[in-house]
Amino acid sequence: MSNDEIQLGGEQLLDLYRMMALIRRTEEQLARAHQMGLVPGPCHTYVGEEAIATGVCANLRQDDVIFSTHRGHGHALAKGVSPRALAAELFGKATGCSQGRGGSMHLFAPEIGLMGTSGIVGPSILQGAGAGYSFKLLGCDQVSVAFFGDGAVSNGAFHEGLNLAAIWRLPVIFVCEDNMYATEVPFSEATRVHDVAARAKASYDMAAVRIDGNDVLAVYQAAEAAVARARAGDGPTLIDCKTYRTRPHAEGMRDGGYRSAEEMAAWKQRDPIASFAACLVEEGKATEVEFAAIDAEVNDIVADAMEFARSSPFPDPATAADYIFSLGA
């Protein structure tokens, strides 16, 4: 998609590249840290899918909220969690965004609208609808976003959440990150209807669009329209993003066996970051020098984040019972 269709300024375009590069570099370093034993438990990286979180969150305000999945590092960074706070959380340190208690799959930063990531399949859809309902009751113009994978669309939560959002015209954006596999089960073998946007239109009369999830401008444009619709009180939208993760489902798991080397190579040629940079250079909207400067800046930020995580303290054992429940006001 050409930038001529959405009219973003040069600095805005570079910001999109910067965020995608930040997510990619952070994830690569976290994968290495996991291999070194510094990240306990499972670690699901967002490598290959950076355009989706970047394009969607670029349209959100700080008081808008998102709900995410086990593969939520990219969403957290795009919504405003610092690389330091993210890395420290995965390292189990007290300086992490969940004070070292959540780890890779339980990232929280409600002060900036990250209302949680979860390893359970599908709850983000119901949580997103619930937040949208609260915004409607409050009469405000905030929106909520539910990120989920293709593995969630045959879950009951998908149908319940979309139906509720549709009949009550809630300000919710449902973002399906269709990376073709639920762990190692091909989406093509799990359902007869592979077009998730078609499901939303046919079953719930919901505004829905199917896009190239590796094209950050296509994602940005779809999210821009969805956010505007939600803020205007015109109800929910589903954005069906076709994408691909180029690393295993989780670090330490096999890469092939359920997908071919040819398929992986073909998708790597459609890398969202390299493709976007090449497009901007070709259209004369940015230069290789600018991208090199951003890459150097990002490398420094991520290196600092990893050192911060390594040197941060673990939570004090005396605080083990903290944050378990709230007595309320």
Short mmCIF file of C-alpha atoms in Angstrom, two decimals:
data_model
loop_
_atom_site.label_atom_id
_atom_site.label_comp_id
_atom_site.label_asym_id
_atom_site.label_seq_id
_atom_site.Cartn_x
_atom_site.Cartn_y
_atom_site.Cartn_z
CA MET A 1 0.00 0.00 0.00
CA SER A 2 1.28 3.45 -0.88
CA ASN A 3 1.55 6.15 1.75
CA ASP A 4 -0.28 8.41 -0.71
CA GLU A 5 -3.50 6.71 0.41
CA ILE A 6 -3.13 7.63 4.09
CA GLN A 7 -0.89 10.72 4.04
CA LEU A 8 1.53 10.13 6.90
CA GLY A 9 4.42 12.56 7.33
CA GLY A 10 8.04 11.52 7.01
CA GLU A 11 8.65 11.43 10.76
CA GLN A 12 5.50 9.35 11.30
CA LEU A 13 6.70 6.84 8.71
CA LEU A 14 10.09 6.61 10.42
CA ASP A 15 8.32 6.13 13.76
CA LEU A 16 6.52 3.10 12.32
CA TYR A 17 9.86 1.68 11.19
CA ARG A 18 11.45 2.49 14.55
CA MET A 19 8.77 0.62 16.50
CA MET A 20 8.94 -2.45 14.26
CA ALA A 21 12.74 -2.46 14.55
CA LEU A 22 12.51 -2.07 18.33
CA ILE A 23 10.16 -5.04 18.62
CA ARG A 24 12.32 -7.19 16.34
CA ARG A 25 15.61 -6.41 18.07
CA THR A 26 14.13 -6.82 21.54
CA GLU A 27 12.64 -10.20 20.63
CA GLU A 28 15.89 -11.41 19.11
CA GLN A 29 17.78 -10.54 22.27
CA LEU A 30 15.11 -12.09 24.49
CA ALA A 31 15.34 -15.30 22.45
CA ARG A 32 19.10 -15.37 23.03
CA ALA A 33 18.56 -14.69 26.74
CA HIS A 34 16.13 -17.60 26.89
CA GLN A 35 18.72 -19.88 25.28
CA MET A 36 21.19 -18.76 27.98
CA GLY A 37 18.74 -19.67 30.73
CA LEU A 38 18.10 -16.07 31.76
CA VAL A 39 14.39 -16.17 30.88
CA PRO A 40 12.51 -18.82 32.88
CA GLY A 41 9.50 -20.57 31.41
CA PRO A 42 8.06 -20.35 27.89
CA CYS A 43 8.96 -17.46 25.61
CA HIS A 44 6.80 -16.79 22.54
CA THR A 45 8.35 -14.18 20.26
CA TYR A 46 6.63 -11.82 17.82
CA VAL A 47 9.30 -11.99 15.12
CA GLY A 48 7.67 -11.60 11.70
CA GLU A 49 4.44 -10.06 12.97
CA GLU A 50 5.72 -6.62 14.02
CA ALA A 51 3.62 -4.65 11.52
CA ILE A 52 0.35 -5.57 13.24
CA ALA A 53 1.04 -4.30 16.76
CA THR A 54 2.81 -1.26 15.31
CA GLY A 55 0.08 -0.28 12.86
CA VAL A 56 -2.76 -0.78 15.33
CA CYS A 57 -1.22 0.87 18.39
CA ALA A 58 -0.03 3.88 16.38
CA ASN A 59 -3.70 4.86 16.20
CA LEU A 60 -4.41 4.53 19.92
CA ARG A 61 -4.32 7.01 22.77
CA GLN A 62 -2.77 6.19 26.12
CA ASP A 63 -6.24 5.83 27.70
CA ASP A 64 -7.33 3.29 25.09
CA VAL A 65 -6.84 -0.27 26.27
CA ILE A 66 -5.51 -3.47 24.74
CA PHE A 67 -5.78 -7.13 25.72
CA SER A 68 -3.20 -9.55 24.43
CA THR A 69 -2.07 -13.15 24.15
CA HIS A 70 0.85 -15.40 25.05
CA ARG A 71 2.67 -13.74 22.12
CA GLY A 72 2.31 -10.29 23.62
CA HIS A 73 5.76 -8.68 23.81
CA GLY A 74 5.20 -6.74 20.58
CA HIS A 75 1.84 -5.44 21.73
CA ALA A 76 3.35 -4.33 25.05
CA LEU A 77 6.15 -2.41 23.38
CA ALA A 78 3.86 -0.83 20.79
CA LYS A 79 1.46 0.35 23.53
CA GLY A 80 4.31 1.99 25.43
CA VAL A 81 5.95 -0.49 27.81
CA SER A 82 9.67 0.30 27.88
CA PRO A 83 12.17 -2.31 26.68
CA ARG A 84 13.73 -2.13 30.16
CA ALA A 85 10.46 -2.98 31.91
CA LEU A 86 9.69 -5.75 29.41
CA ALA A 87 13.11 -7.39 29.58
CA ALA A 88 13.21 -7.17 33.38
CA GLU A 89 9.81 -8.83 33.60
CA LEU A 90 10.92 -11.75 31.44
CA PHE A 91 14.03 -12.09 33.58
CA GLY A 92 11.76 -12.28 36.66
CA LYS A 93 13.14 -9.08 38.17
CA ALA A 94 11.45 -6.65 40.54
CA THR A 95 11.86 -3.81 38.02
CA GLY A 96 9.66 -5.58 35.47
CA CYS A 97 6.27 -4.24 34.42
CA SER A 98 4.60 -6.89 36.62
CA GLN A 99 7.25 -6.66 39.37
CA GLY A 100 8.75 -9.94 38.18
CA ARG A 101 5.62 -11.93 38.99
CA GLY A 102 4.16 -12.35 35.53
CA GLY A 103 6.96 -13.32 33.20
CA SER A 104 6.62 -13.59 29.44
CA MET A 105 2.89 -14.33 29.28
CA HIS A 106 1.51 -12.04 32.01
CA LEU A 107 2.51 -8.48 31.20
CA PHE A 108 0.53 -5.67 32.81
CA ALA A 109 0.81 -1.89 32.59
CA PRO A 110 -2.70 -0.49 33.15
CA GLU A 111 -1.33 3.04 33.48
CA ILE A 112 -0.70 3.03 29.72
CA GLY A 113 -3.63 0.84 28.73
CA LEU A 114 -1.96 -2.58 28.62
CA MET A 115 -4.58 -4.54 30.54
CA GLY A 116 -2.79 -7.84 30.40
CA THR A 117 -1.46 -10.66 28.28
CA SER A 118 -2.56 -14.24 28.85
CA GLY A 119 -1.54 -17.75 27.89
CA ILE A 120 -5.18 -18.86 27.79
CA VAL A 121 -6.63 -18.96 24.27
CA GLY A 122 -9.42 -16.46 23.62
CA PRO A 123 -10.02 -14.44 26.81
CA SER A 124 -8.74 -11.23 25.22
CA ILE A 125 -11.86 -11.26 23.04
CA LEU A 126 -14.22 -11.30 26.01
CA GLN A 127 -12.10 -8.84 27.97
CA GLY A 128 -12.03 -6.47 25.01
CA ALA A 129 -15.81 -6.63 24.74
CA GLY A 130 -16.14 -6.04 28.48
CA ALA A 131 -13.93 -2.96 28.34
CA GLY A 132 -15.91 -1.66 25.38
CA TYR A 133 -19.13 -2.13 27.35
CA SER A 134 -17.70 -0.15 30.29
CA PHE A 135 -16.69 2.68 27.95
CA LYS A 136 -20.20 2.76 26.50
CA LEU A 137 -21.74 2.90 29.97
CA LEU A 138 -19.38 5.71 30.93
CA GLY A 139 -20.24 7.63 27.78
CA CYS A 140 -16.58 8.23 26.90
CA ASP A 141 -14.82 7.85 23.55
CA GLN A 142 -12.16 5.34 24.61
CA VAL A 143 -11.75 2.17 22.57
CA SER A 144 -10.52 -1.30 23.42
CA VAL A 145 -8.51 -3.67 21.24
CA ALA A 146 -8.44 -7.46 21.51
CA PHE A 147 -5.49 -9.20 19.85
CA PHE A 148 -5.82 -12.95 19.26
CA GLY A 149 -4.53 -15.65 16.94
CA ASP A 150 -6.23 -17.85 14.37
CA GLY A 151 -6.35 -20.63 16.96
CA ALA A 152 -8.89 -18.62 18.96
CA VAL A 153 -11.52 -18.19 16.26
CA SER A 154 -13.08 -21.62 16.78
CA ASN A 155 -13.22 -20.99 20.51
CA GLY A 156 -16.57 -20.14 22.10
CA ALA A 157 -15.15 -16.85 23.34
CA PHE A 158 -14.79 -15.66 19.74
CA HIS A 159 -18.48 -16.10 18.97
CA GLU A 160 -19.71 -14.82 22.33
CA GLY A 161 -17.48 -11.75 22.30
CA LEU A 162 -18.22 -10.75 18.71
CA ASN A 163 -21.95 -11.31 19.09
CA LEU A 164 -22.11 -9.16 22.23
CA ALA A 165 -20.02 -6.39 20.68
CA ALA A 166 -22.16 -6.39 17.56
CA ILE A 167 -25.59 -6.27 19.17
CA TRP A 168 -24.55 -3.55 21.62
CA ARG A 169 -22.40 -1.65 19.08
CA LEU A 170 -19.43 -1.59 21.42
CA PRO A 171 -16.24 0.42 20.71
CA VAL A 172 -14.05 -2.65 20.23
CA ILE A 173 -11.49 -3.59 17.59
CA PHE A 174 -10.90 -7.30 17.19
CA VAL A 175 -7.50 -8.01 15.63
CA CYS A 176 -6.94 -11.56 14.41
CA GLU A 177 -3.26 -12.29 13.86
CA ASP A 178 -3.62 -15.20 11.44
CA ASN A 179 -0.11 -16.66 11.31
CA MET A 180 -1.48 -19.90 9.80
CA TYR A 181 -0.75 -22.17 12.78
CA ALA A 182 -2.19 -22.72 16.24
CA THR A 183 1.01 -24.02 17.83
CA GLU A 184 1.67 -26.61 15.09
CA VAL A 185 -1.89 -27.19 13.85
CA PRO A 186 -2.52 -25.59 10.41
CA PHE A 187 -5.47 -23.21 10.40
CA SER A 188 -6.41 -24.66 7.02
CA GLU A 189 -7.09 -28.00 8.72
CA ALA A 190 -8.89 -26.61 11.76
CA THR A 191 -11.80 -24.91 9.97
CA ARG A 192 -13.67 -24.88 6.67
CA VAL A 193 -13.93 -21.07 6.69
CA HIS A 194 -10.42 -19.60 6.48
CA ASP A 195 -11.52 -15.98 6.02
CA VAL A 196 -12.09 -14.68 9.55
CA ALA A 197 -13.40 -11.34 8.27
CA ALA A 198 -16.08 -13.22 6.34
CA ARG A 199 -17.21 -14.88 9.57
CA ALA A 200 -17.63 -11.51 11.29
CA LYS A 201 -19.62 -10.10 8.38
CA ALA A 202 -21.84 -13.12 7.80
CA SER A 203 -22.56 -14.11 11.39
CA TYR A 204 -22.64 -10.74 13.16
CA ASP A 205 -23.08 -8.12 10.42
CA MET A 206 -19.87 -6.57 11.74
CA ALA A 207 -17.57 -4.25 9.83
CA ALA A 208 -14.61 -6.42 8.89
CA VAL A 209 -11.63 -6.38 6.56
CA ARG A 210 -8.98 -8.90 5.55
CA ILE A 211 -5.54 -7.39 4.98
CA ASP A 212 -1.87 -8.17 4.52
CA GLY A 213 -0.65 -8.19 8.11
CA ASN A 214 2.94 -7.75 6.94
CA ASP A 215 2.13 -4.36 5.37
CA VAL A 216 2.31 -1.83 8.20
CA LEU A 217 0.55 0.85 6.15
CA ALA A 218 -2.34 -1.50 5.36
CA VAL A 219 -2.63 -2.28 9.07
CA TYR A 220 -2.40 1.40 9.98
CA GLN A 221 -5.15 2.34 7.54
CA ALA A 222 -7.49 -0.44 8.67
CA ALA A 223 -6.93 0.44 12.33
CA GLU A 224 -7.39 4.15 11.67
CA ALA A 225 -10.82 3.52 10.16
CA ALA A 226 -11.77 1.09 12.94
CA VAL A 227 -10.76 3.49 15.70
CA ALA A 228 -12.68 6.34 14.07
CA ARG A 229 -15.76 4.12 13.78
CA ALA A 230 -15.52 3.06 17.42
CA ARG A 231 -15.04 6.59 18.76
CA ALA A 232 -18.04 7.79 16.74
CA GLY A 233 -20.26 5.18 18.35
CA ASP A 234 -20.64 3.13 15.16
CA GLY A 235 -19.65 -0.17 16.74
CA PRO A 236 -16.93 -2.79 16.49
CA THR A 237 -14.63 -3.84 13.67
CA LEU A 238 -12.71 -7.03 13.00
CA ILE A 239 -9.34 -6.77 11.24
CA ASP A 240 -8.14 -10.10 9.86
CA CYS A 241 -4.35 -9.84 9.44
CA LYS A 242 -2.60 -12.47 7.35
CA THR A 243 0.93 -12.87 8.72
CA TYR A 244 3.58 -15.40 9.70
CA ARG A 245 5.88 -16.03 12.65
CA THR A 246 9.37 -16.86 11.44
CA ARG A 247 10.54 -18.39 14.72
CA PRO A 248 9.13 -21.49 16.48
CA HIS A 249 5.85 -21.31 18.35
CA ALA A 250 7.92 -20.91 21.51
CA GLU A 251 11.68 -20.80 22.01
CA GLY A 252 13.12 -24.29 22.27
CA MET A 253 10.40 -25.88 20.15
CA ARG A 254 11.01 -27.23 16.65
CA ASP A 255 10.86 -24.89 13.67
CA GLY A 256 9.93 -27.40 10.98
CA GLY A 257 8.22 -30.73 10.68
CA TYR A 258 4.79 -29.15 10.46
CA ARG A 259 5.74 -26.48 7.92
CA SER A 260 8.16 -26.65 5.02
CA ALA A 261 11.49 -24.91 4.61
CA GLU A 262 10.17 -23.47 1.36
CA GLU A 263 7.19 -21.91 3.11
CA MET A 264 9.36 -20.34 5.80
CA ALA A 265 11.80 -18.99 3.20
CA ALA A 266 8.99 -17.48 1.15
CA TRP A 267 7.54 -15.65 4.15
CA LYS A 268 10.96 -14.40 5.23
CA GLN A 269 11.15 -12.70 1.84
CA ARG A 270 8.01 -10.80 2.86
CA ASP A 271 9.64 -9.45 6.03
CA PRO A 272 7.52 -6.46 7.15
CA ILE A 273 10.48 -4.34 8.26
CA ALA A 274 12.72 -4.81 5.23
CA SER A 275 9.77 -4.45 2.85
CA PHE A 276 8.65 -1.19 4.44
CA ALA A 277 12.14 0.29 4.38
CA ALA A 278 12.63 -0.67 0.72
CA CYS A 279 9.27 0.89 -0.18
CA LEU A 280 10.08 4.18 1.55
CA VAL A 281 13.49 4.40 -0.12
CA GLU A 282 12.00 3.62 -3.53
CA GLU A 283 9.35 6.31 -3.09
CA GLY A 284 11.93 8.84 -1.89
CA LYS A 285 10.30 9.22 1.53
CA ALA A 286 13.35 8.07 3.54
CA THR A 287 16.99 7.20 3.05
CA GLU A 288 19.27 4.32 3.94
CA VAL A 289 21.19 6.73 6.17
CA GLU A 290 18.07 7.44 8.22
CA PHE A 291 17.35 3.74 8.65
CA ALA A 292 20.95 3.05 9.68
CA ALA A 293 20.69 5.77 12.33
CA ILE A 294 17.44 4.30 13.67
CA ASP A 295 18.94 0.80 13.74
CA ALA A 296 21.92 2.06 15.73
CA GLU A 297 19.62 3.89 18.16
CA VAL A 298 17.47 0.77 18.62
CA ASN A 299 20.51 -1.44 19.17
CA ASP A 300 21.68 0.85 21.96
CA ILE A 301 18.22 0.93 23.59
CA VAL A 302 17.91 -2.86 23.54
CA ALA A 303 21.46 -3.43 24.79
CA ASP A 304 20.70 -1.06 27.66
CA ALA A 305 17.45 -2.91 28.40
CA MET A 306 19.19 -6.29 28.58
CA GLU A 307 21.89 -4.95 30.89
CA PHE A 308 19.23 -3.30 33.06
CA ALA A 309 17.35 -6.62 33.29
CA ARG A 310 20.49 -8.57 34.17
CA SER A 311 21.57 -6.14 36.88
CA SER A 312 18.13 -5.61 38.44
CA PRO A 313 17.28 -7.41 41.71
CA PHE A 314 14.89 -10.30 42.04
CA PRO A 315 11.76 -9.57 44.11
CA ASP A 316 12.28 -9.66 47.87
CA PRO A 317 10.92 -13.01 49.17
CA ALA A 318 9.26 -11.07 51.96
CA THR A 319 6.90 -9.55 49.35
CA ALA A 320 5.69 -12.93 48.03
CA ALA A 321 2.17 -12.32 49.29
CA ASP A 322 1.92 -8.82 47.78
CA TYR A 323 -0.36 -8.07 44.79
CA ILE A 324 -2.44 -11.22 45.31
CA PHE A 325 -5.76 -9.48 45.91
CA SER A 326 -7.20 -6.05 46.54
CA LEU A 327 -9.51 -5.00 49.34
CA GLY A 328 -10.86 -2.24 47.13
CA ALA A 329 -11.57 1.34 48.11
#
